[in-house]
Amino acid sequence: MIKERFTRVGFILAASGSAVGLGNIWKFPYIAGDNGGGVFVLVYLFTIAFIGISVFIAESYIGYKTSQNSVSAFETLAPENKNIWKFGGFTFVTALAILSFYVIVIGWLFQYVVLSFIHLPASVAEAESIFMTLLTQDISSQIFYFIIAFAIIAYTVSKGVKSGIERINKILMPTLILILLGLLAYSLSFQSFFDAFSFMFYPNFEKFHTESILVAVGHAFFTLSIGMAVIITYSASMSQKTDIVKSSVIVALLDTVIALIAGLVIFTILFNAGYESSQGAGLVFITLPALFYEFGFVGNILAISFFISLAFAGITSAVSILEPGVRYIEETKNINRKQSTYVISSIIAIVGIFALLSNTSSYAELLTIGSKNIFDWFDYLSSAILLPLGGIITAIFVGFIVDQNQLKTLLLNYMSNSVYKVWLFSIRYLVPFGVGIVMIEKIGLI
Ligand code: PHE
């Protein structure tokens, strides 16, 4: 049984801390840019509303109802075949795979905070050479910052739900929101803000591609932290007074608003310098630092704030990614939280260092399997296969397997009968089929 629980606000902060991550600030703007802006945003909003929130509520239900780690939670709620259904809870392995490369990116962000103090690149060419050198040559400083990031994350988790996870979210989340609002206010002073606004909110249907739907669904899972036992585990520690529907909607709204703000800020800066929207993954580490340089001293402040906010968003997410595995070991293997945190963190840190080395020129060949290196394999396998698979398993489990009377009785406290019917339809059919198609398509794209 869980000893410590989040307060109501604590849960919302921690769950949004999990949802708001590198996905919102780093990934969302560039995939929105690559997929034509407005149309993508529209498809994305639709996906969050109908698929994302539905799965989020289903995961919250599993955690809330059982107050157990994800594996035991599946076991408890399955009326029969418990030994098979418990594998639904092992999706925390996906979370751990994500953690191994996610912390590498947080390490780069730490380095960029330092860089923003001392030296911003004067051109995109210089910025590219700085980033590529860091990525492919600079093993020792990458490992150094990786270990610092990992230590902060593991220390937080080892402190437990209240004094670790809730506390760090109470500090970092409001700070992150303030920084982003500050950056948004600053962007408003530019003419290019209006171009950014219409780029993001004016759907140009000529740019509509079916791939955009695939990208939107994949990203909706990633950004809401669903499909990998994270929300199940956090919900297991929520106060029993929490309204699981309202909190799911608040988290999804906050997550979406923050992604949109990040998009507006980034595109304002980009368009102001006459750049195109589709700068790919290099946007944050290559294009933006060079553009910040143009602002002189203000640019350093902008860059520092921007990279700190990204690092904060990353840390609160990483903490949530580590928690499900730790909780599983702690509850089922009879070792305390500190020990289980350090056991899991050390294993993932070692795996992470291999992923880190796989980007460097000295080890790339050794650590590349087929078409991708280990870093890219983890990223690809988790978002294209494991995450959607986790979402489908959860949806089928809640939609068909768990006691439907208990489910309905609980949820009807928080939603009307007609909303419940829409939700159940989404969980039973829209998610398994919709997400199933996405998965098949994505696998075909290897
Ligand atoms: N949701 C986080 C983001 O957008 C990432 C994440 C993935 C968090 C998986 C938890 C689990 O960056």
GROMACS .gro file of C-alpha atoms and ligand atoms in nm:
model
  458
    1MET     CA    1   0.000   0.000   0.000
    2ILE     CA    2   0.111   0.355  -0.072
    3LYS     CA    3   0.209   0.548   0.236
    4GLU     CA    4   0.252   0.894   0.096
    5ARG     CA    5   0.004   1.079  -0.123
    6PHE     CA    6   0.012   1.399  -0.325
    7THR     CA    7  -0.207   1.688  -0.219
    8ARG     CA    8  -0.471   1.773  -0.481
    9VAL     CA    9  -0.270   2.064  -0.619
   10GLY     CA   10   0.045   1.857  -0.581
   11PHE     CA   11  -0.094   1.589  -0.809
   12ILE     CA   12  -0.195   1.838  -1.078
   13LEU     CA   13   0.147   2.003  -1.061
   14ALA     CA   14   0.331   1.671  -1.070
   15ALA     CA   15   0.121   1.531  -1.354
   16SER     CA   16   0.159   1.848  -1.555
   17GLY     CA   17   0.526   1.849  -1.464
   18SER     CA   18   0.541   1.507  -1.625
   19ALA     CA   19   0.340   1.611  -1.930
   20VAL     CA   20   0.516   1.941  -1.990
   21GLY     CA   21   0.861   1.840  -2.098
   22LEU     CA   22   1.110   1.857  -2.379
   23GLY     CA   23   0.823   1.739  -2.598
   24ASN     CA   24   0.641   2.069  -2.556
   25ILE     CA   25   0.921   2.316  -2.598
   26TRP     CA   26   1.170   2.131  -2.812
   27LYS     CA   27   0.967   1.887  -3.018
   28PHE     CA   28   0.622   2.044  -3.064
   29PRO     CA   29   0.736   2.365  -3.238
   30TYR     CA   30   0.954   2.183  -3.487
   31ILE     CA   31   0.704   1.913  -3.574
   32ALA     CA   32   0.432   2.179  -3.604
   33GLY     CA   33   0.668   2.370  -3.835
   34ASP     CA   34   0.753   2.064  -4.042
   35ASN     CA   35   0.388   1.972  -4.079
   36GLY     CA   36   0.256   2.304  -4.201
   37GLY     CA   37   0.159   2.485  -3.880
   38GLY     CA   38  -0.215   2.552  -3.848
   39VAL     CA   39  -0.343   2.225  -3.989
   40PHE     CA   40  -0.113   2.027  -3.766
   41VAL     CA   41  -0.218   2.229  -3.461
   42LEU     CA   42  -0.582   2.159  -3.542
   43VAL     CA   43  -0.528   1.783  -3.581
   44TYR     CA   44  -0.318   1.782  -3.268
   45LEU     CA   45  -0.586   1.959  -3.061
   46PHE     CA   46  -0.843   1.711  -3.184
   47THR     CA   47  -0.617   1.417  -3.094
   48ILE     CA   48  -0.547   1.551  -2.746
   49ALA     CA   49  -0.918   1.608  -2.684
   50PHE     CA   50  -1.048   1.273  -2.805
   51ILE     CA   51  -0.764   1.027  -2.770
   52GLY     CA   52  -0.517   1.181  -2.526
   53ILE     CA   53  -0.759   1.284  -2.252
   54SER     CA   54  -0.950   0.953  -2.281
   55VAL     CA   55  -0.639   0.745  -2.220
   56PHE     CA   56  -0.526   0.983  -1.947
   57ILE     CA   57  -0.856   0.929  -1.764
   58ALA     CA   58  -0.827   0.550  -1.812
   59GLU     CA   59  -0.475   0.549  -1.665
   60SER     CA   60  -0.583   0.771  -1.377
   61TYR     CA   61  -0.862   0.526  -1.306
   62ILE     CA   62  -0.623   0.230  -1.284
   63GLY     CA   63  -0.396   0.411  -1.039
   64TYR     CA   64  -0.670   0.575  -0.835
   65LYS     CA   65  -0.864   0.255  -0.794
   66THR     CA   66  -0.572   0.041  -0.679
   67SER     CA   67  -0.312   0.271  -0.516
   68GLN     CA   68  -0.050   0.024  -0.633
   69ASN     CA   69   0.249   0.008  -0.865
   70SER     CA   70   0.145  -0.042  -1.226
   71VAL     CA   71   0.207  -0.419  -1.242
   72SER     CA   72   0.012  -0.498  -0.924
   73ALA     CA   73  -0.257  -0.252  -1.037
   74PHE     CA   74  -0.321  -0.448  -1.356
   75GLU     CA   75  -0.318  -0.772  -1.157
   76THR     CA   76  -0.567  -0.638  -0.904
   77LEU     CA   77  -0.813  -0.507  -1.161
   78ALA     CA   78  -0.806  -0.806  -1.397
   79PRO     CA   79  -1.092  -1.040  -1.302
   80GLU     CA   80  -0.907  -1.338  -1.453
   81ASN     CA   81  -0.585  -1.414  -1.642
   82LYS     CA   82  -0.402  -1.194  -1.394
   83ASN     CA   83  -0.068  -1.337  -1.498
   84ILE     CA   84  -0.116  -1.221  -1.852
   85TRP     CA   85  -0.272  -0.882  -1.782
   86LYS     CA   86   0.000  -0.789  -1.540
   87PHE     CA   87   0.225  -0.739  -1.842
   88GLY     CA   88   0.016  -0.429  -1.912
   89GLY     CA   89   0.188  -0.277  -1.610
   90PHE     CA   90   0.535  -0.359  -1.740
   91THR     CA   91   0.503  -0.071  -1.984
   92PHE     CA   92   0.720   0.117  -1.735
   93VAL     CA   93   1.007  -0.044  -1.925
   94THR     CA   94   0.920   0.192  -2.213
   95ALA     CA   95   0.946   0.480  -1.969
   96LEU     CA   96   1.291   0.365  -1.862
   97ALA     CA   97   1.404   0.333  -2.223
   98ILE     CA   98   1.289   0.690  -2.282
   99LEU     CA   99   1.469   0.802  -1.966
  100SER     CA  100   1.803   0.681  -2.094
  101PHE     CA  101   1.807   0.923  -2.386
  102TYR     CA  102   1.591   1.194  -2.229
  103VAL     CA  103   1.854   1.263  -1.962
  104ILE     CA  104   2.119   1.301  -2.233
  105VAL     CA  105   1.918   1.590  -2.378
  106ILE     CA  106   1.878   1.742  -2.029
  107GLY     CA  107   2.258   1.723  -1.999
  108TRP     CA  108   2.293   1.919  -2.326
  109LEU     CA  109   2.050   2.177  -2.188
  110PHE     CA  110   2.267   2.224  -1.878
  111GLN     CA  111   2.563   2.284  -2.106
  112TYR     CA  112   2.362   2.537  -2.305
  113VAL     CA  113   2.268   2.726  -1.989
  114VAL     CA  114   2.640   2.760  -1.919
  115LEU     CA  115   2.712   2.849  -2.282
  116SER     CA  116   2.443   3.118  -2.273
  117PHE     CA  117   2.637   3.291  -1.996
  118ILE     CA  118   2.974   3.279  -2.161
  119HIS     CA  119   2.948   3.259  -2.536
  120LEU     CA  120   2.659   3.256  -2.780
  121PRO     CA  121   2.747   3.154  -3.136
  122ALA     CA  122   2.762   3.448  -3.376
  123SER     CA  123   2.619   3.262  -3.674
  124VAL     CA  124   2.418   2.951  -3.754
  125ALA     CA  125   2.734   2.795  -3.899
  126GLU     CA  126   2.919   2.849  -3.571
  127ALA     CA  127   2.619   2.724  -3.374
  128GLU     CA  128   2.611   2.410  -3.584
  129SER     CA  129   2.978   2.346  -3.534
  130ILE     CA  130   2.946   2.396  -3.155
  131PHE     CA  131   2.655   2.154  -3.131
  132MET     CA  132   2.806   1.894  -3.362
  133THR     CA  133   3.135   1.906  -3.172
  134LEU     CA  134   2.952   1.859  -2.845
  135LEU     CA  135   2.748   1.574  -2.986
  136THR     CA  136   3.016   1.382  -3.170
  137GLN     CA  137   3.346   1.467  -2.996
  138ASP     CA  138   3.295   1.589  -2.646
  139ILE     CA  139   3.246   1.266  -2.454
  140SER     CA  140   3.371   1.381  -2.115
  141SER     CA  141   3.158   1.691  -2.078
  142GLN     CA  142   2.850   1.513  -2.213
  143ILE     CA  143   2.897   1.240  -1.953
  144PHE     CA  144   2.968   1.497  -1.681
  145TYR     CA  145   2.641   1.686  -1.740
  146PHE     CA  146   2.451   1.362  -1.795
  147ILE     CA  147   2.559   1.240  -1.452
  148ILE     CA  148   2.469   1.571  -1.283
  149ALA     CA  149   2.123   1.558  -1.441
  150PHE     CA  150   2.077   1.195  -1.344
  151ALA     CA  151   2.187   1.263  -0.986
  152ILE     CA  152   1.928   1.542  -0.945
  153ILE     CA  153   1.653   1.320  -1.085
  154ALA     CA  154   1.744   1.014  -0.879
  155TYR     CA  155   1.785   1.217  -0.560
  156THR     CA  156   1.437   1.365  -0.607
  157VAL     CA  157   1.275   1.026  -0.661
  158SER     CA  158   1.463   0.873  -0.368
  159LYS     CA  159   1.305   1.136  -0.139
  160GLY     CA  160   0.958   1.004  -0.213
  161VAL     CA  161   0.630   1.135  -0.342
  162LYS     CA  162   0.585   1.433  -0.111
  163SER     CA  163   0.925   1.557  -0.008
  164GLY     CA  164   1.081   1.469  -0.341
  165ILE     CA  165   0.843   1.473  -0.635
  166GLU     CA  166   0.575   1.710  -0.512
  167ARG     CA  167   0.828   1.953  -0.374
  168ILE     CA  168   1.042   1.981  -0.687
  169ASN     CA  169   0.732   2.030  -0.902
  170LYS     CA  170   0.604   2.302  -0.670
  171ILE     CA  171   0.924   2.495  -0.731
  172LEU     CA  172   1.007   2.421  -1.093
  173MET     CA  173   0.661   2.429  -1.254
  174PRO     CA  174   0.557   2.780  -1.146
  175THR     CA  175   0.906   2.908  -1.235
  176LEU     CA  176   0.883   2.747  -1.577
  177ILE     CA  177   0.540   2.900  -1.639
  178LEU     CA  178   0.662   3.245  -1.531
  179ILE     CA  179   0.966   3.229  -1.759
  180LEU     CA  180   0.752   3.122  -2.055
  181LEU     CA  181   0.499   3.398  -1.989
  182GLY     CA  182   0.787   3.647  -1.973
  183LEU     CA  183   0.919   3.522  -2.306
  184LEU     CA  184   0.568   3.541  -2.453
  185ALA     CA  185   0.525   3.901  -2.335
  186TYR     CA  186   0.860   3.987  -2.492
  187SER     CA  187   0.760   3.822  -2.822
  188LEU     CA  188   0.447   4.037  -2.831
  189SER     CA  189   0.665   4.340  -2.897
  190PHE     CA  190   0.771   4.202  -3.236
  191GLN     CA  191   0.586   4.245  -3.563
  192SER     CA  192   0.671   3.882  -3.641
  193PHE     CA  193   0.452   3.770  -3.349
  194PHE     CA  194   0.151   3.813  -3.575
  195ASP     CA  195   0.309   3.600  -3.846
  196ALA     CA  196   0.382   3.335  -3.584
  197PHE     CA  197   0.024   3.357  -3.462
  198SER     CA  198  -0.130   3.313  -3.805
  199PHE     CA  199   0.119   3.041  -3.892
  200MET     CA  200   0.009   2.842  -3.587
  201PHE     CA  201  -0.362   2.912  -3.590
  202TYR     CA  202  -0.455   2.963  -3.953
  203PRO     CA  203  -0.503   2.616  -4.103
  204ASN     CA  204  -0.380   2.600  -4.459
  205PHE     CA  205  -0.541   2.283  -4.587
  206GLU     CA  206  -0.318   2.267  -4.892
  207LYS     CA  207  -0.045   2.158  -4.657
  208PHE     CA  208  -0.252   1.878  -4.513
  209HIS     CA  209  -0.079   1.539  -4.528
  210THR     CA  210  -0.198   1.213  -4.378
  211GLU     CA  211   0.144   1.177  -4.214
  212SER     CA  212   0.056   1.480  -4.005
  213ILE     CA  213  -0.212   1.272  -3.834
  214LEU     CA  214   0.043   1.004  -3.750
  215VAL     CA  215   0.282   1.257  -3.610
  216ALA     CA  216   0.003   1.422  -3.409
  217VAL     CA  217  -0.114   1.096  -3.249
  218GLY     CA  218   0.240   0.984  -3.165
  219HIS     CA  219   0.316   1.320  -3.014
  220ALA     CA  220  -0.011   1.332  -2.816
  221PHE     CA  221   0.098   1.013  -2.635
  222PHE     CA  222   0.448   1.134  -2.575
  223THR     CA  223   0.349   1.477  -2.454
  224LEU     CA  224   0.077   1.358  -2.215
  225SER     CA  225   0.313   1.089  -2.078
  226ILE     CA  226   0.058   0.818  -2.151
  227GLY     CA  227   0.112   0.459  -2.262
  228MET     CA  228   0.397   0.387  -2.020
  229ALA     CA  229   0.261   0.350  -1.667
  230VAL     CA  230   0.368   0.699  -1.566
  231ILE     CA  231   0.019   0.843  -1.512
  232ILE     CA  232  -0.096   0.514  -1.357
  233THR     CA  233   0.184   0.538  -1.103
  234TYR     CA  234   0.133   0.905  -1.019
  235SER     CA  235  -0.242   0.846  -0.988
  236ALA     CA  236  -0.175   0.565  -0.743
  237SER     CA  237  -0.053   0.837  -0.506
  238MET     CA  238  -0.328   1.088  -0.564
  239SER     CA  239  -0.553   1.191  -0.281
  240GLN     CA  240  -0.878   0.997  -0.285
  241LYS     CA  241  -1.059   1.333  -0.297
  242THR     CA  242  -0.920   1.407  -0.642
  243ASP     CA  243  -1.166   1.445  -0.930
  244ILE     CA  244  -0.987   1.229  -1.184
  245VAL     CA  245  -1.170   1.371  -1.483
  246LYS     CA  246  -1.121   1.735  -1.395
  247SER     CA  247  -0.755   1.683  -1.314
  248SER     CA  248  -0.697   1.501  -1.646
  249VAL     CA  249  -0.856   1.787  -1.838
  250ILE     CA  250  -0.655   2.050  -1.646
  251VAL     CA  251  -0.327   1.867  -1.712
  252ALA     CA  252  -0.405   1.827  -2.083
  253LEU     CA  253  -0.504   2.193  -2.110
  254LEU     CA  254  -0.192   2.316  -1.933
  255ASP     CA  255   0.024   2.090  -2.146
  256THR     CA  256  -0.137   2.217  -2.466
  257VAL     CA  257  -0.127   2.584  -2.370
  258ILE     CA  258   0.242   2.558  -2.283
  259ALA     CA  259   0.320   2.388  -2.614
  260LEU     CA  260   0.135   2.663  -2.799
  261ILE     CA  261   0.315   2.938  -2.605
  262ALA     CA  262   0.650   2.773  -2.680
  263GLY     CA  263   0.555   2.756  -3.047
  264LEU     CA  264   0.457   3.125  -3.057
  265VAL     CA  265   0.779   3.237  -2.887
  266ILE     CA  266   1.003   3.024  -3.106
  267PHE     CA  267   0.835   3.115  -3.435
  268THR     CA  268   0.834   3.485  -3.346
  269ILE     CA  269   1.211   3.476  -3.302
  270LEU     CA  270   1.255   3.265  -3.614
  271PHE     CA  271   1.033   3.476  -3.842
  272ASN     CA  272   1.180   3.796  -3.704
  273ALA     CA  273   1.515   3.685  -3.845
  274GLY     CA  274   1.356   3.582  -4.174
  275TYR     CA  275   1.396   3.209  -4.114
  276GLU     CA  276   1.164   2.933  -4.232
  277SER     CA  277   0.944   2.744  -3.990
  278SER     CA  278   1.084   2.403  -4.065
  279GLN     CA  279   1.424   2.401  -3.903
  280GLY     CA  280   1.398   2.041  -3.783
  281ALA     CA  281   1.542   1.905  -3.463
  282GLY     CA  282   1.835   2.146  -3.475
  283LEU     CA  283   1.601   2.438  -3.401
  284VAL     CA  284   1.668   2.458  -3.029
  285PHE     CA  285   2.038   2.374  -3.024
  286ILE     CA  286   2.152   2.534  -3.348
  287THR     CA  287   1.922   2.798  -3.496
  288LEU     CA  288   1.792   2.961  -3.178
  289PRO     CA  289   2.129   3.014  -3.004
  290ALA     CA  290   2.257   3.194  -3.314
  291LEU     CA  291   1.944   3.408  -3.326
  292PHE     CA  292   1.971   3.493  -2.955
  293TYR     CA  293   2.321   3.627  -3.030
  294GLU     CA  294   2.169   3.897  -3.254
  295PHE     CA  295   2.000   4.054  -2.950
  296GLY     CA  296   2.329   4.128  -2.777
  297PHE     CA  297   2.312   4.130  -2.397
  298VAL     CA  298   1.934   4.079  -2.399
  299GLY     CA  299   2.002   3.772  -2.609
  300ASN     CA  300   2.210   3.619  -2.329
  301ILE     CA  301   1.924   3.672  -2.087
  302LEU     CA  302   1.675   3.528  -2.334
  303ALA     CA  303   1.897   3.228  -2.396
  304ILE     CA  304   1.957   3.164  -2.026
  305SER     CA  305   1.585   3.185  -1.948
  306PHE     CA  306   1.496   2.969  -2.244
  307PHE     CA  307   1.741   2.690  -2.164
  308ILE     CA  308   1.664   2.698  -1.792
  309SER     CA  309   1.293   2.663  -1.866
  310LEU     CA  310   1.365   2.370  -2.096
  311ALA     CA  311   1.588   2.204  -1.837
  312PHE     CA  312   1.321   2.248  -1.567
  313ALA     CA  313   1.055   2.103  -1.795
  314GLY     CA  314   1.286   1.810  -1.867
  315ILE     CA  315   1.370   1.739  -1.503
  316THR     CA  316   1.008   1.725  -1.384
  317SER     CA  317   0.929   1.486  -1.670
  318ALA     CA  318   1.234   1.268  -1.611
  319VAL     CA  319   1.140   1.230  -1.245
  320SER     CA  320   0.801   1.092  -1.351
  321ILE     CA  321   0.964   0.853  -1.596
  322LEU     CA  322   1.184   0.704  -1.326
  323GLU     CA  323   0.912   0.672  -1.063
  324PRO     CA  324   0.711   0.375  -1.207
  325GLY     CA  325   1.012   0.141  -1.218
  326VAL     CA  326   1.124   0.244  -0.871
  327ARG     CA  327   0.776   0.197  -0.730
  328TYR     CA  328   0.751  -0.147  -0.886
  329ILE     CA  329   1.078  -0.266  -0.734
  330GLU     CA  330   1.004  -0.102  -0.402
  331GLU     CA  331   0.665  -0.268  -0.365
  332THR     CA  332   0.730  -0.608  -0.509
  333LYS     CA  333   1.092  -0.681  -0.419
  334ASN     CA  334   1.082  -0.561  -0.064
  335ILE     CA  335   1.367  -0.314  -0.083
  336ASN     CA  336   1.332   0.043   0.029
  337ARG     CA  337   1.279   0.342  -0.198
  338LYS     CA  338   1.634   0.471  -0.170
  339GLN     CA  339   1.785   0.140  -0.270
  340SER     CA  340   1.538   0.077  -0.550
  341THR     CA  341   1.599   0.427  -0.688
  342TYR     CA  342   1.973   0.375  -0.692
  343VAL     CA  343   1.954   0.027  -0.843
  344ILE     CA  344   1.729   0.136  -1.131
  345SER     CA  345   1.910   0.466  -1.185
  346SER     CA  346   2.249   0.299  -1.209
  347ILE     CA  347   2.126   0.050  -1.467
  348ILE     CA  348   1.958   0.318  -1.678
  349ALA     CA  349   2.255   0.551  -1.645
  350ILE     CA  350   2.483   0.281  -1.788
  351VAL     CA  351   2.244   0.216  -2.075
  352GLY     CA  352   2.220   0.594  -2.125
  353ILE     CA  353   2.596   0.627  -2.150
  354PHE     CA  354   2.595   0.373  -2.434
  355ALA     CA  355   2.324   0.576  -2.607
  356LEU     CA  356   2.531   0.889  -2.551
  357LEU     CA  357   2.844   0.725  -2.693
  358SER     CA  358   2.650   0.606  -2.995
  359ASN     CA  359   2.628   0.969  -3.112
  360THR     CA  360   3.003   1.023  -3.090
  361SER     CA  361   3.229   0.966  -3.386
  362SER     CA  362   3.462   0.731  -3.195
  363TYR     CA  363   3.188   0.486  -3.102
  364ALA     CA  364   2.923   0.548  -3.366
  365GLU     CA  365   3.021   0.250  -3.576
  366LEU     CA  366   3.034   0.011  -3.284
  367LEU     CA  367   2.701   0.129  -3.144
  368THR     CA  368   2.499   0.147  -3.462
  369ILE     CA  369   2.266  -0.139  -3.542
  370GLY     CA  370   2.125  -0.142  -3.892
  371SER     CA  371   1.999   0.198  -3.993
  372LYS     CA  372   2.014   0.370  -3.654
  373ASN     CA  373   2.246   0.421  -3.360
  374ILE     CA  374   2.133   0.319  -3.011
  375PHE     CA  375   2.012   0.670  -2.921
  376ASP     CA  376   1.788   0.684  -3.228
  377TRP     CA  377   1.670   0.324  -3.181
  378PHE     CA  378   1.550   0.399  -2.829
  379ASP     CA  379   1.375   0.713  -2.947
  380TYR     CA  380   1.219   0.534  -3.244
  381LEU     CA  381   1.117   0.210  -3.070
  382SER     CA  382   0.962   0.389  -2.776
  383SER     CA  383   0.759   0.645  -2.966
  384ALA     CA  384   0.666   0.441  -3.272
  385ILE     CA  385   0.599   0.105  -3.112
  386LEU     CA  386   0.607   0.081  -2.735
  387LEU     CA  387   0.411   0.396  -2.647
  388PRO     CA  388   0.117   0.336  -2.880
  389LEU     CA  389   0.118  -0.031  -2.780
  390GLY     CA  390   0.100   0.069  -2.412
  391GLY     CA  391  -0.189   0.302  -2.491
  392ILE     CA  392  -0.380   0.031  -2.677
  393ILE     CA  393  -0.331  -0.224  -2.398
  394THR     CA  394  -0.451   0.027  -2.137
  395ALA     CA  395  -0.754   0.122  -2.345
  396ILE     CA  396  -0.861  -0.238  -2.406
  397PHE     CA  397  -0.802  -0.326  -2.043
  398VAL     CA  398  -1.015  -0.041  -1.908
  399GLY     CA  399  -1.271  -0.056  -2.189
  400PHE     CA  400  -1.341  -0.429  -2.176
  401ILE     CA  401  -1.163  -0.615  -1.898
  402VAL     CA  402  -1.203  -0.426  -1.570
  403ASP     CA  403  -1.533  -0.444  -1.383
  404GLN     CA  404  -1.750  -0.217  -1.597
  405ASN     CA  405  -2.001  -0.143  -1.320
  406GLN     CA  406  -1.736  -0.017  -1.082
  407LEU     CA  407  -1.581   0.187  -1.360
  408LYS     CA  408  -1.909   0.348  -1.456
  409THR     CA  409  -2.010   0.417  -1.097
  410LEU     CA  410  -1.686   0.598  -1.025
  411LEU     CA  411  -1.670   0.799  -1.346
  412LEU     CA  412  -2.034   0.907  -1.331
  413ASN     CA  413  -1.940   1.105  -1.021
  414TYR     CA  414  -1.733   1.324  -1.245
  415MET     CA  415  -1.902   1.325  -1.586
  416SER     CA  416  -2.251   1.310  -1.731
  417ASN     CA  417  -2.390   0.993  -1.880
  418SER     CA  418  -2.355   1.118  -2.237
  419VAL     CA  419  -1.994   1.226  -2.188
  420TYR     CA  420  -1.929   0.885  -2.035
  421LYS     CA  421  -2.064   0.718  -2.348
  422VAL     CA  422  -1.837   0.925  -2.572
  423TRP     CA  423  -1.542   0.846  -2.347
  424LEU     CA  424  -1.618   0.473  -2.348
  425PHE     CA  425  -1.652   0.472  -2.726
  426SER     CA  426  -1.316   0.640  -2.754
  427ILE     CA  427  -1.149   0.396  -2.515
  428ARG     CA  428  -1.306   0.087  -2.669
  429TYR     CA  429  -1.282   0.168  -3.039
  430LEU     CA  430  -1.123   0.497  -3.133
  431VAL     CA  431  -0.801   0.440  -2.936
  432PRO     CA  432  -0.738   0.073  -3.029
  433PHE     CA  433  -0.820   0.120  -3.397
  434GLY     CA  434  -0.702   0.477  -3.444
  435VAL     CA  435  -0.377   0.425  -3.261
  436GLY     CA  436  -0.335   0.075  -3.409
  437ILE     CA  437  -0.340   0.222  -3.760
  438VAL     CA  438  -0.086   0.485  -3.660
  439MET     CA  439   0.140   0.217  -3.526
  440ILE     CA  440   0.122   0.001  -3.834
  441GLU     CA  441   0.191   0.300  -4.054
  442LYS     CA  442   0.484   0.411  -3.847
  443ILE     CA  443   0.643   0.068  -3.839
  444GLY     CA  444   0.612   0.060  -4.216
  445LEU     CA  445   0.819   0.376  -4.226
  446ILE     CA  446   1.136   0.217  -4.078
  447PHE     N1  447   0.567   1.422  -2.160
  447PHE     C1  448   0.706   1.451  -2.163
  447PHE     C2  449   0.739   1.552  -2.271
  447PHE     O1  450   0.654   1.604  -2.337
  447PHE     C3  451   0.790   1.331  -2.190
  447PHE     C4  452   0.759   1.210  -2.117
  447PHE     C5  453   0.760   1.093  -2.183
  447PHE     C6  454   0.728   1.214  -1.982
  447PHE     C7  455   0.730   0.980  -2.119
  447PHE     C8  456   0.695   1.098  -1.916
  447PHE     C9  457   0.695   0.982  -1.985
  447PHE     O2  458   0.853   1.580  -2.290
   0.00000   0.00000   0.00000
